Short mmCIF file of C-alpha atoms in Angstrom, two decimals:
data_model
loop_
_atom_site.label_atom_id
_atom_site.label_comp_id
_atom_site.label_asym_id
_atom_site.label_seq_id
_atom_site.Cartn_x
_atom_site.Cartn_y
_atom_site.Cartn_z
CA MET Q 1054 -0.08 -0.16 0.18
CA HIS Q 1055 1.25 3.21 -0.81
CA SER Q 1056 1.82 5.81 2.09
CA TYR Q 1057 -0.21 8.68 0.00
CA PRO Q 1058 -3.77 8.46 0.97
CA ILE Q 1059 -6.08 9.56 -2.25
CA LEU Q 1060 -9.52 11.20 -1.96
CA ILE Q 1061 -11.56 11.50 -4.24
CA ALA Q 1062 -14.62 13.94 -5.21
CA GLU Q 1063 -16.80 12.69 -8.17
CA ASP Q 1064 -20.35 13.50 -8.13
CA ASN Q 1065 -20.74 10.99 -10.99
CA GLN Q 1066 -22.00 6.85 -9.07
CA VAL Q 1067 -20.13 5.11 -12.23
CA SER Q 1068 -17.26 7.59 -12.79
CA ARG Q 1069 -16.70 7.94 -8.52
CA ARG Q 1070 -16.50 4.04 -8.86
CA MET Q 1071 -14.50 3.69 -11.89
CA LEU Q 1072 -12.01 5.78 -10.19
CA GLN Q 1073 -12.03 3.89 -6.85
CA ILE Q 1074 -11.85 0.58 -8.80
CA ALA Q 1075 -8.82 1.73 -10.94
CA LEU Q 1076 -7.20 3.52 -7.88
CA THR Q 1077 -7.48 0.85 -5.71
CA LYS Q 1078 -5.89 -1.62 -8.16
CA ALA Q 1079 -2.83 0.20 -8.23
CA GLY Q 1080 -2.61 -0.33 -5.37
CA TYR Q 1081 -3.71 3.26 -3.11
CA GLU Q 1082 -5.68 3.30 -0.22
CA VAL Q 1083 -9.21 6.16 -1.51
CA THR Q 1084 -12.11 7.45 -0.01
CA VAL Q 1085 -14.53 9.09 -1.72
CA ALA Q 1086 -17.00 11.77 -2.01
CA GLN Q 1087 -19.68 12.84 -3.45
CA ASP Q 1088 -19.26 16.26 -3.83
CA GLY Q 1089 -16.87 19.23 -3.47
CA ARG Q 1090 -18.71 19.78 0.04
CA GLU Q 1091 -18.69 16.02 1.33
CA ALA Q 1092 -14.43 16.07 -0.48
CA LEU Q 1093 -13.82 19.21 1.73
CA ASP Q 1094 -15.29 17.99 5.07
CA MET Q 1095 -13.67 14.50 5.06
CA PHE Q 1096 -10.06 16.55 3.90
CA ASN Q 1097 -10.96 19.06 6.94
CA ASP Q 1098 -11.54 15.54 9.28
CA ARG Q 1099 -8.50 13.86 7.97
CA PHE Q 1100 -5.29 15.20 5.79
CA PHE Q 1101 -5.17 13.40 2.04
CA PRO Q 1102 -1.93 14.88 0.06
CA ILE Q 1103 -3.53 14.05 -3.01
CA VAL Q 1104 -7.16 14.92 -4.11
CA LEU Q 1105 -8.77 14.06 -7.42
CA THR Q 1106 -11.68 16.10 -8.21
CA ASP Q 1107 -14.09 16.53 -11.14
CA TRP Q 1108 -14.55 20.46 -11.89
CA MET Q 1109 -18.78 20.34 -12.48
CA MET Q 1110 -20.43 19.24 -9.23
CA PRO Q 1111 -23.28 20.17 -7.56
CA GLU Q 1112 -22.87 21.93 -3.64
CA MET Q 1113 -19.29 23.06 -4.17
CA ASP Q 1114 -17.82 22.66 -7.79
CA GLY Q 1115 -14.42 21.45 -8.01
CA LEU Q 1116 -12.69 25.21 -8.90
CA ALA Q 1117 -13.91 26.22 -5.14
CA LEU Q 1118 -13.02 22.99 -3.89
CA CYS Q 1119 -9.29 23.41 -5.32
CA ARG Q 1120 -9.32 27.52 -3.90
CA ALA Q 1121 -10.76 25.83 -0.24
CA ILE Q 1122 -7.45 23.31 0.20
CA ARG Q 1123 -5.02 25.68 -0.75
CA GLU Q 1124 -6.72 28.44 1.99
CA ALA Q 1125 -6.88 26.05 4.31
CA PRO Q 1126 -3.67 25.45 6.44
CA ALA Q 1127 -2.52 22.02 5.94
CA GLU Q 1128 0.35 19.21 7.56
CA GLY Q 1129 1.77 19.18 4.14
CA TYR Q 1130 0.90 20.04 0.58
CA VAL Q 1131 -1.51 18.57 -1.94
CA PHE Q 1132 -1.54 17.78 -5.08
CA ILE Q 1133 -4.33 18.67 -7.12
CA ILE Q 1134 -5.54 16.87 -9.98
CA LEU Q 1135 -8.73 18.47 -11.48
CA LEU Q 1136 -11.36 16.13 -13.95
CA THR Q 1137 -13.00 17.78 -16.63
CA ALA Q 1138 -14.95 17.45 -19.94
CA LYS Q 1139 -13.59 21.06 -20.62
CA ASP Q 1140 -10.31 21.22 -22.34
CA SER Q 1141 -10.49 24.71 -24.15
CA LYS Q 1142 -7.13 27.03 -23.03
CA GLU Q 1143 -9.19 29.34 -20.85
CA ASP Q 1144 -10.81 26.52 -18.59
CA ILE Q 1145 -7.50 24.91 -18.08
CA VAL Q 1146 -6.04 27.89 -17.25
CA ALA Q 1147 -9.02 28.73 -14.39
CA GLY Q 1148 -8.08 25.40 -12.92
CA LEU Q 1149 -4.83 26.14 -12.17
CA GLU Q 1150 -5.36 28.90 -11.23
CA ALA Q 1151 -7.64 27.87 -8.64
CA GLY Q 1152 -5.15 25.85 -7.45
CA ALA Q 1153 -5.05 22.36 -9.21
CA ASP Q 1154 -1.51 21.11 -10.34
CA ASP Q 1155 -2.87 19.18 -13.04
CA TYR Q 1156 -5.87 18.25 -15.00
CA LEU Q 1157 -6.81 15.26 -17.35
CA THR Q 1158 -9.42 15.36 -19.57
CA LYS Q 1159 -13.23 12.95 -19.64
CA PRO Q 1160 -12.93 10.45 -20.31
CA VAL Q 1161 -10.43 9.63 -18.16
CA ASN Q 1162 -7.11 6.65 -19.71
CA HIS Q 1163 -6.41 4.90 -16.91
CA ALA Q 1164 -2.59 4.57 -17.97
CA GLU Q 1165 -2.60 8.34 -18.07
CA LEU Q 1166 -4.10 8.76 -14.73
CA ILE Q 1167 -2.36 6.72 -12.66
CA ALA Q 1168 1.31 8.08 -14.13
CA ARG Q 1169 -0.32 11.91 -13.42
CA ILE Q 1170 -0.62 10.37 -9.58
CA LYS Q 1171 2.71 9.29 -10.07
CA THR Q 1172 4.10 12.64 -10.61
CA GLY Q 1173 2.08 13.79 -7.82
CA VAL Q 1174 3.81 11.32 -5.77
CA ARG Q 1175 7.35 12.53 -6.86
CA ILE Q 1176 6.53 15.87 -5.40
CA LEU Q 1177 5.07 14.65 -2.87
CA GLU Q 1178 8.35 12.32 -1.78
CA LEU Q 1179 10.43 15.60 -2.79
CA GLU Q 1180 8.90 17.31 -0.20
CA ARG Q 1181 8.89 15.02 2.56
CA SER Q 1182 13.03 14.38 1.57
CA LEU Q 1183 12.59 18.93 2.15
CA LYS Q 1184 11.38 18.55 5.62
CA LYS Q 1185 13.10 15.80 6.94
CA ALA Q 1186 16.60 17.82 6.08
CA ASN Q 1187 15.08 21.02 7.18
CA GLU Q 1188 14.56 19.61 10.51
CA GLU Q 1189 18.00 17.81 10.37
CA ILE Q 1190 19.43 20.94 9.61
CA ARG Q 1191 17.51 22.73 12.54
CA ILE Q 1192 18.81 20.17 15.05
CA LEU Q 1193 22.29 20.57 13.91
CA SER Q 1194 22.22 24.08 14.34
CA VAL Q 1195 21.17 24.28 18.08
CA THR Q 1196 23.28 21.43 18.70
CA ASP Q 1197 27.35 21.62 19.95
CA PRO Q 1198 29.02 19.16 17.46
CA LEU Q 1199 31.18 17.32 19.89
CA THR Q 1200 29.13 16.73 23.38
CA GLY Q 1201 25.49 17.05 21.78
CA CYS Q 1202 23.84 18.67 24.06
CA TYR Q 1203 22.46 22.55 22.92
CA ASN Q 1204 24.79 25.59 22.27
CA ARG Q 1205 25.25 28.69 23.28
CA GLY Q 1206 23.44 30.13 20.25
CA TYR Q 1207 20.19 28.28 21.71
CA LEU Q 1208 20.58 28.94 25.59
CA MET Q 1209 21.10 32.52 24.68
CA ASP Q 1210 17.41 32.43 22.60
CA ARG Q 1211 16.02 29.95 25.02
CA LEU Q 1212 16.64 31.53 28.32
CA PRO Q 1213 14.96 34.43 28.03
CA GLN Q 1214 12.12 32.59 26.79
CA GLU Q 1215 12.64 30.34 30.16
CA VAL Q 1216 13.09 33.64 32.55
CA LYS Q 1217 10.02 35.23 30.59
CA LYS Q 1218 7.68 32.04 31.40
CA ALA Q 1219 9.67 32.52 35.22
CA ARG Q 1220 7.96 35.37 35.75
CA ARG Q 1221 4.81 34.93 33.84
CA TYR Q 1222 3.70 31.84 35.94
CA GLY Q 1223 5.74 32.82 39.10
CA ARG Q 1224 7.82 30.13 39.16
CA PRO Q 1225 11.33 29.65 39.79
CA LEU Q 1226 14.10 29.34 37.74
CA THR Q 1227 17.35 28.24 38.30
CA LEU Q 1228 20.71 28.30 36.72
CA ILE Q 1229 24.16 25.99 37.50
CA MET Q 1230 26.98 27.11 36.00
CA GLY Q 1231 29.66 24.12 35.74
CA ASP Q 1232 33.50 23.84 34.65
CA ILE Q 1233 36.03 21.39 34.90
CA ASP Q 1234 38.92 21.39 37.21
CA HIS Q 1235 42.16 22.02 35.70
CA PHE Q 1236 40.64 20.40 32.02
CA LYS Q 1237 44.19 22.20 30.50
CA ARG Q 1238 45.62 19.21 33.02
CA VAL Q 1239 43.89 16.25 31.34
CA ASN Q 1240 44.71 18.10 27.89
CA ASP Q 1241 48.51 18.08 28.55
CA THR Q 1242 48.54 14.41 30.05
CA TYR Q 1243 46.35 12.12 27.48
CA GLY Q 1244 45.96 14.38 24.60
CA HIS Q 1245 43.30 16.57 22.97
CA GLN Q 1246 41.66 13.00 21.98
CA ALA Q 1247 41.33 12.16 25.10
CA GLY Q 1248 40.27 15.83 26.32
CA ASP Q 1249 37.33 15.54 24.08
CA ARG Q 1250 36.19 12.32 25.03
CA VAL Q 1251 36.44 13.77 28.85
CA LEU Q 1252 33.96 16.71 27.60
CA LYS Q 1253 31.63 14.34 26.28
CA GLU Q 1254 31.03 12.16 29.15
CA PHE Q 1255 31.26 15.20 31.37
CA ALA Q 1256 28.13 16.68 29.21
CA THR Q 1257 26.26 13.31 29.00
CA ARG Q 1258 26.74 12.56 32.88
CA ILE Q 1259 25.28 15.68 33.14
CA ARG Q 1260 22.62 15.21 31.55
CA ASN Q 1261 21.92 11.74 33.09
CA SER Q 1262 21.49 13.30 35.95
CA PHE Q 1263 18.73 16.01 35.97
CA ARG Q 1264 15.24 15.75 34.96
CA ALA Q 1265 14.63 14.52 31.65
CA GLU Q 1266 12.39 16.70 28.83
CA VAL Q 1267 12.61 19.23 32.09
CA ASP Q 1268 16.25 20.71 32.49
CA TRP Q 1269 18.65 21.19 29.72
CA LEU Q 1270 22.07 21.73 29.29
CA ALA Q 1271 23.90 23.97 27.20
CA ARG Q 1272 28.10 24.17 26.32
CA TYR Q 1273 28.81 27.87 27.13
CA GLY Q 1274 32.00 27.55 26.16
CA GLY Q 1275 35.59 25.06 25.85
CA GLU Q 1276 34.92 23.62 28.98
CA GLU Q 1277 31.57 25.53 30.80
CA PHE Q 1278 28.78 24.27 31.17
CA ILE Q 1279 24.68 25.55 32.04
CA VAL Q 1280 22.55 23.94 33.14
CA VAL Q 1281 18.84 25.29 33.59
CA ALA Q 1282 16.57 24.58 35.39
CA PRO Q 1283 12.81 25.42 35.33
CA ASP Q 1284 10.19 25.46 37.71
CA THR Q 1285 13.28 24.92 40.52
CA HIS Q 1286 13.34 26.82 43.65
CA PHE Q 1287 17.38 27.04 45.05
CA ARG Q 1288 16.97 25.03 47.35
CA GLY Q 1289 16.53 22.25 44.88
CA GLY Q 1290 19.43 23.94 42.99
CA CYS Q 1291 21.76 22.84 44.89
CA ILE Q 1292 20.82 20.04 46.06
CA LEU Q 1293 20.87 19.00 42.34
CA ALA Q 1294 24.23 21.09 41.78
CA GLU Q 1295 25.77 19.04 44.73
CA ARG Q 1296 24.50 15.52 43.04
CA LEU Q 1297 26.26 17.04 39.74
CA ARG Q 1298 29.24 17.38 41.70
CA GLN Q 1299 29.43 14.31 43.73
CA VAL Q 1300 28.92 11.88 40.22
CA ILE Q 1301 31.52 13.99 38.09
CA GLU Q 1302 33.61 13.06 41.33
CA GLU Q 1303 32.69 10.15 42.43
CA ASN Q 1304 32.68 8.17 38.57
CA PRO Q 1305 36.23 8.18 37.37
CA ILE Q 1306 36.21 8.35 33.14
CA PRO Q 1307 37.51 5.81 30.97
CA LEU Q 1308 39.74 6.59 28.30
CA PRO Q 1309 41.91 3.88 25.85
CA ALA Q 1310 44.57 3.87 28.28
CA GLU Q 1311 43.60 4.71 31.58
CA GLU Q 1312 41.15 6.26 33.61
CA VAL Q 1313 40.88 9.50 34.04
CA ARG Q 1314 39.87 11.09 37.59
CA ILE Q 1315 38.36 14.44 37.48
CA THR Q 1316 36.57 17.07 39.48
CA ALA Q 1317 34.18 20.09 38.32
CA SER Q 1318 33.16 23.27 40.07
CA PHE Q 1319 29.69 24.98 39.77
CA GLY Q 1320 28.20 28.43 40.44
CA ILE Q 1321 24.62 28.86 40.91
CA THR Q 1322 21.99 31.26 40.71
CA CYS Q 1323 17.70 31.78 41.39
CA LEU Q 1324 15.64 33.83 39.88
CA ASP Q 1325 12.91 33.39 42.03
CA PRO Q 1326 9.86 36.03 40.36
CA LYS Q 1327 8.19 37.12 44.29
CA THR Q 1328 11.42 38.50 45.02
CA ALA Q 1329 13.74 39.15 42.47
CA GLU Q 1330 13.90 42.17 40.52
CA ASP Q 1331 12.13 43.19 37.44
CA GLU Q 1332 15.63 44.00 35.90
CA ILE Q 1333 17.23 40.83 35.89
CA THR Q 1334 17.74 39.52 32.44
CA ALA Q 1335 18.85 36.50 31.21
CA GLU Q 1336 22.59 37.91 30.89
CA ILE Q 1337 22.81 39.06 34.20
CA LEU Q 1338 21.79 35.39 35.12
CA VAL Q 1339 24.39 33.91 33.09
CA ASN Q 1340 27.14 36.46 34.83
CA LEU Q 1341 26.03 35.74 38.50
CA ALA Q 1342 26.31 31.62 37.50
CA ASP Q 1343 30.00 32.70 36.30
CA GLN Q 1344 30.61 34.34 39.40
CA TYR Q 1345 30.10 31.79 41.74
CA LEU Q 1346 31.73 29.70 39.57
CA TYR Q 1347 34.73 31.49 40.11
CA GLN Q 1348 34.36 32.02 43.67
CA ALA Q 1349 34.30 27.98 43.83
CA LYS Q 1350 37.03 28.08 41.61
CA GLU Q 1351 39.05 30.88 44.57
CA GLU Q 1352 37.88 28.49 47.43
CA GLY Q 1353 39.38 25.51 46.53
CA ARG Q 1354 37.52 23.89 43.33
CA ASN Q 1355 35.11 20.75 43.44
CA ARG Q 1356 32.61 22.58 45.22
CA VAL Q 1357 28.90 24.95 45.17
CA CYS Q 1358 28.80 27.79 45.63
CA GLY Q 1359 25.51 30.53 45.10
CA ASN Q 1360 23.36 32.29 46.29
CA PRO Q 1361 19.08 32.83 45.11
CA LEU Q 1362 17.56 36.71 44.04
CA MET M 304 -17.64 -4.51 -29.30
CA ASP M 305 -17.91 -7.06 -26.68
CA ILE M 306 -17.81 -6.67 -22.95
CA LYS M 307 -14.26 -8.20 -22.48
CA ALA M 308 -12.37 -5.79 -24.68
CA LEU M 309 -14.20 -2.75 -23.18
CA ALA M 310 -12.73 -4.24 -20.16
CA GLU M 311 -9.24 -4.66 -21.76
CA ASN M 312 -9.81 -0.96 -23.25
CA LEU M 313 -10.26 0.58 -19.46
CA GLY M 314 -7.19 -1.94 -18.35
CA LEU M 315 -10.32 -3.55 -16.06
CA GLU M 316 -11.04 -7.21 -15.17
CA GLU M 317 -13.88 -8.70 -16.58
CA GLU M 318 -16.15 -8.59 -13.55
CA GLU M 319 -15.18 -5.76 -12.35
CA TYR M 320 -16.30 -4.26 -16.08
CA MET M 321 -20.17 -5.83 -15.31
CA GLU M 322 -20.16 -4.23 -11.83
CA LEU M 323 -20.05 -0.65 -13.62
CA LEU M 324 -21.99 -2.22 -16.31
CA GLU M 325 -24.92 -2.74 -13.54
CA LEU M 326 -24.45 0.68 -11.84
CA PHE M 327 -24.75 2.09 -15.52
CA LEU M 328 -27.35 0.79 -16.65
CA GLU M 329 -28.94 1.94 -13.31
CA THR M 330 -28.11 5.70 -13.59
CA ALA M 331 -28.63 5.36 -17.29
CA ALA M 332 -32.18 4.58 -16.91
CA ALA M 333 -33.17 6.58 -14.23
CA ASP M 334 -31.50 10.09 -16.12
CA LEU M 335 -33.49 8.79 -19.32
CA GLU M 336 -36.43 9.38 -17.23
CA LYS M 337 -35.02 12.45 -16.32
CA LEU M 338 -34.11 13.59 -19.79
CA GLU M 339 -38.28 12.67 -20.57
CA GLY M 340 -39.48 14.31 -17.77
CA ALA M 341 -37.14 17.56 -18.67
CA LEU M 342 -37.75 17.69 -21.56
CA GLU M 343 -42.22 17.16 -21.35
CA GLU M 344 -41.59 20.71 -18.78
CA ALA M 345 -39.27 22.50 -21.38
CA ASP M 346 -36.38 22.25 -18.74
CA ALA M 347 -33.05 23.20 -20.63
CA ASP M 348 -30.94 23.33 -17.44
CA LEU M 349 -32.67 19.99 -16.47
CA VAL M 350 -31.85 19.05 -19.72
CA SER M 351 -28.23 20.08 -19.64
CA SER M 352 -27.24 18.64 -16.39
CA THR M 353 -28.50 15.06 -17.22
CA ALA M 354 -27.07 14.79 -20.52
CA HIS M 355 -23.90 15.96 -18.62
CA SER M 356 -24.02 12.94 -16.32
CA LEU M 357 -25.31 10.81 -19.34
CA LYS M 358 -21.93 11.78 -21.34
CA GLY M 359 -19.57 11.46 -18.23
CA SER M 360 -20.94 7.82 -17.59
CA SER M 361 -21.00 6.35 -20.70
CA GLY M 362 -17.71 8.39 -22.47
CA ASN M 363 -16.06 6.75 -18.90
CA MET M 364 -17.42 3.47 -19.94
CA GLY M 365 -16.34 3.50 -23.44
CA PHE M 366 -19.89 4.32 -25.05
CA SER M 367 -18.67 6.65 -27.86
CA ALA M 368 -22.01 6.74 -29.62
CA PHE M 369 -23.79 6.98 -26.40
CA SER M 370 -21.56 9.85 -24.82
CA GLU M 371 -21.31 11.97 -28.00
CA THR M 372 -25.54 12.21 -28.37
CA ALA M 373 -25.47 13.44 -24.86
CA ARG M 374 -22.62 15.61 -25.66
CA ALA M 375 -24.57 17.37 -28.23
CA MET M 376 -28.06 17.82 -26.04
CA GLU M 377 -25.88 19.08 -23.21
CA MET M 378 -24.62 21.55 -25.30
CA ARG M 379 -27.97 22.24 -27.01
CA GLY M 380 -29.55 22.74 -23.58
CA LYS M 381 -27.18 25.31 -22.58
CA GLU M 382 -28.34 27.63 -25.08
CA LYS M 383 -31.26 26.82 -24.18
CA ARG M 384 -32.32 25.23 -27.41
CA LEU M 385 -34.80 22.02 -27.20
CA ASP M 386 -35.25 21.41 -30.86
CA GLY M 387 -34.38 17.63 -32.21
CA SER M 388 -34.14 16.62 -28.04
CA ALA M 389 -36.86 14.24 -28.63
CA GLU M 390 -34.98 12.82 -31.36
CA GLU M 391 -31.93 12.39 -29.41
CA LEU M 392 -33.55 10.74 -26.44
CA ASP M 393 -34.69 8.33 -29.11
CA MET M 394 -31.30 7.88 -30.19
CA LEU M 395 -30.16 7.48 -26.49
CA LYS M 396 -32.77 5.17 -25.83
CA ALA M 397 -31.76 2.86 -28.47
CA GLU M 398 -28.57 2.76 -28.02
CA LEU M 399 -28.88 1.89 -24.05
CA ALA M 400 -31.41 -0.95 -25.48
CA LYS M 401 -27.77 -2.60 -27.00
CA ILE M 402 -26.27 -2.15 -23.95
CA LYS M 403 -28.61 -4.29 -22.52
CA GLU M 404 -28.18 -6.81 -24.95
CA LEU M 405 -24.69 -6.59 -24.34
CA ALA M 406 -24.75 -7.00 -20.75
CA GLY M 407 -26.85 -9.92 -21.24
CA LYS M 408 -29.69 -8.63 -19.90
#
């Protein structure tokens, strides 16, 4: 069975049944309507990527159906073939201008009908592959290629939205900035490939330690990462940061040659809309987390420092 | 003209064609009655739309003589002319009788 179901709108019983038999035989899933109005109702209930419509029909004719389908927001492209007994140039132009992709003159030759449907399928397949490619590009554009977590561009895009949301719903928002301690030593001792492996593992462990689908992680720069935890007050954030610190400290990272033990420092801040000033922006939150991270480094590393707002 | 050839022309199995033929005979008989009434009432619009429907289904079935006659009726109905339509109706009836025979009815 083809994955592109076809909707047929045709008022003539014999023609309708004939089209249904021909297309079903060719392996298509076919639904029939007896006029344009019924076809439009069916189309609004369920998306059909291919519509085959007669021109002259009671209630709503083929041109009106074409226009209605083109105007409605649809989940994808609809390939419309108009069936017509008319074959004057003016009529064909009117049909194409109403939104039909192609037309067939009646009586319809079945081989030609199937060939035209196949043209439609090629176009729909092209659309499908374009959509897939666009989605892949969209994901790539927000992803850090090494660690697979979000990149800085995405962080700077989305964090202001999280701040807005926190304020609108009066929910606290916690930000944790983490940085691997003495990361340069890892690179110097084991090489950059090992360094990359450590960064990857670090990101994976962090992601496995927070709430999936709620908290999210972005790579801020070199070995600096930011955890955004919506709906999380400062105390909850501290528990999370401490857990992250322990996970990193207690689980050595296996390298081809040996295991490497690392630690990380964390700076944490929390925006509580009930107490925080209105001027606090996403940028200020990041800067504060960065300052507390610096403090954690100053105080001896492998620790969590921070304050709520 | 035989069923096998007509079915083959459309790329259909004989039994599929027979199913459509039954449907055609049923709708065409009803349409011819409608045409007769429309002619009595001198309702040119109804003559035209009924002839249009007959033209479409007969053309699809491969009955070109029937379809041509229906087409002529449709065209003249559009121009509000009903002269000669009675003769054409008779021609359609005669064609339909031939088709019935073909169908073994």
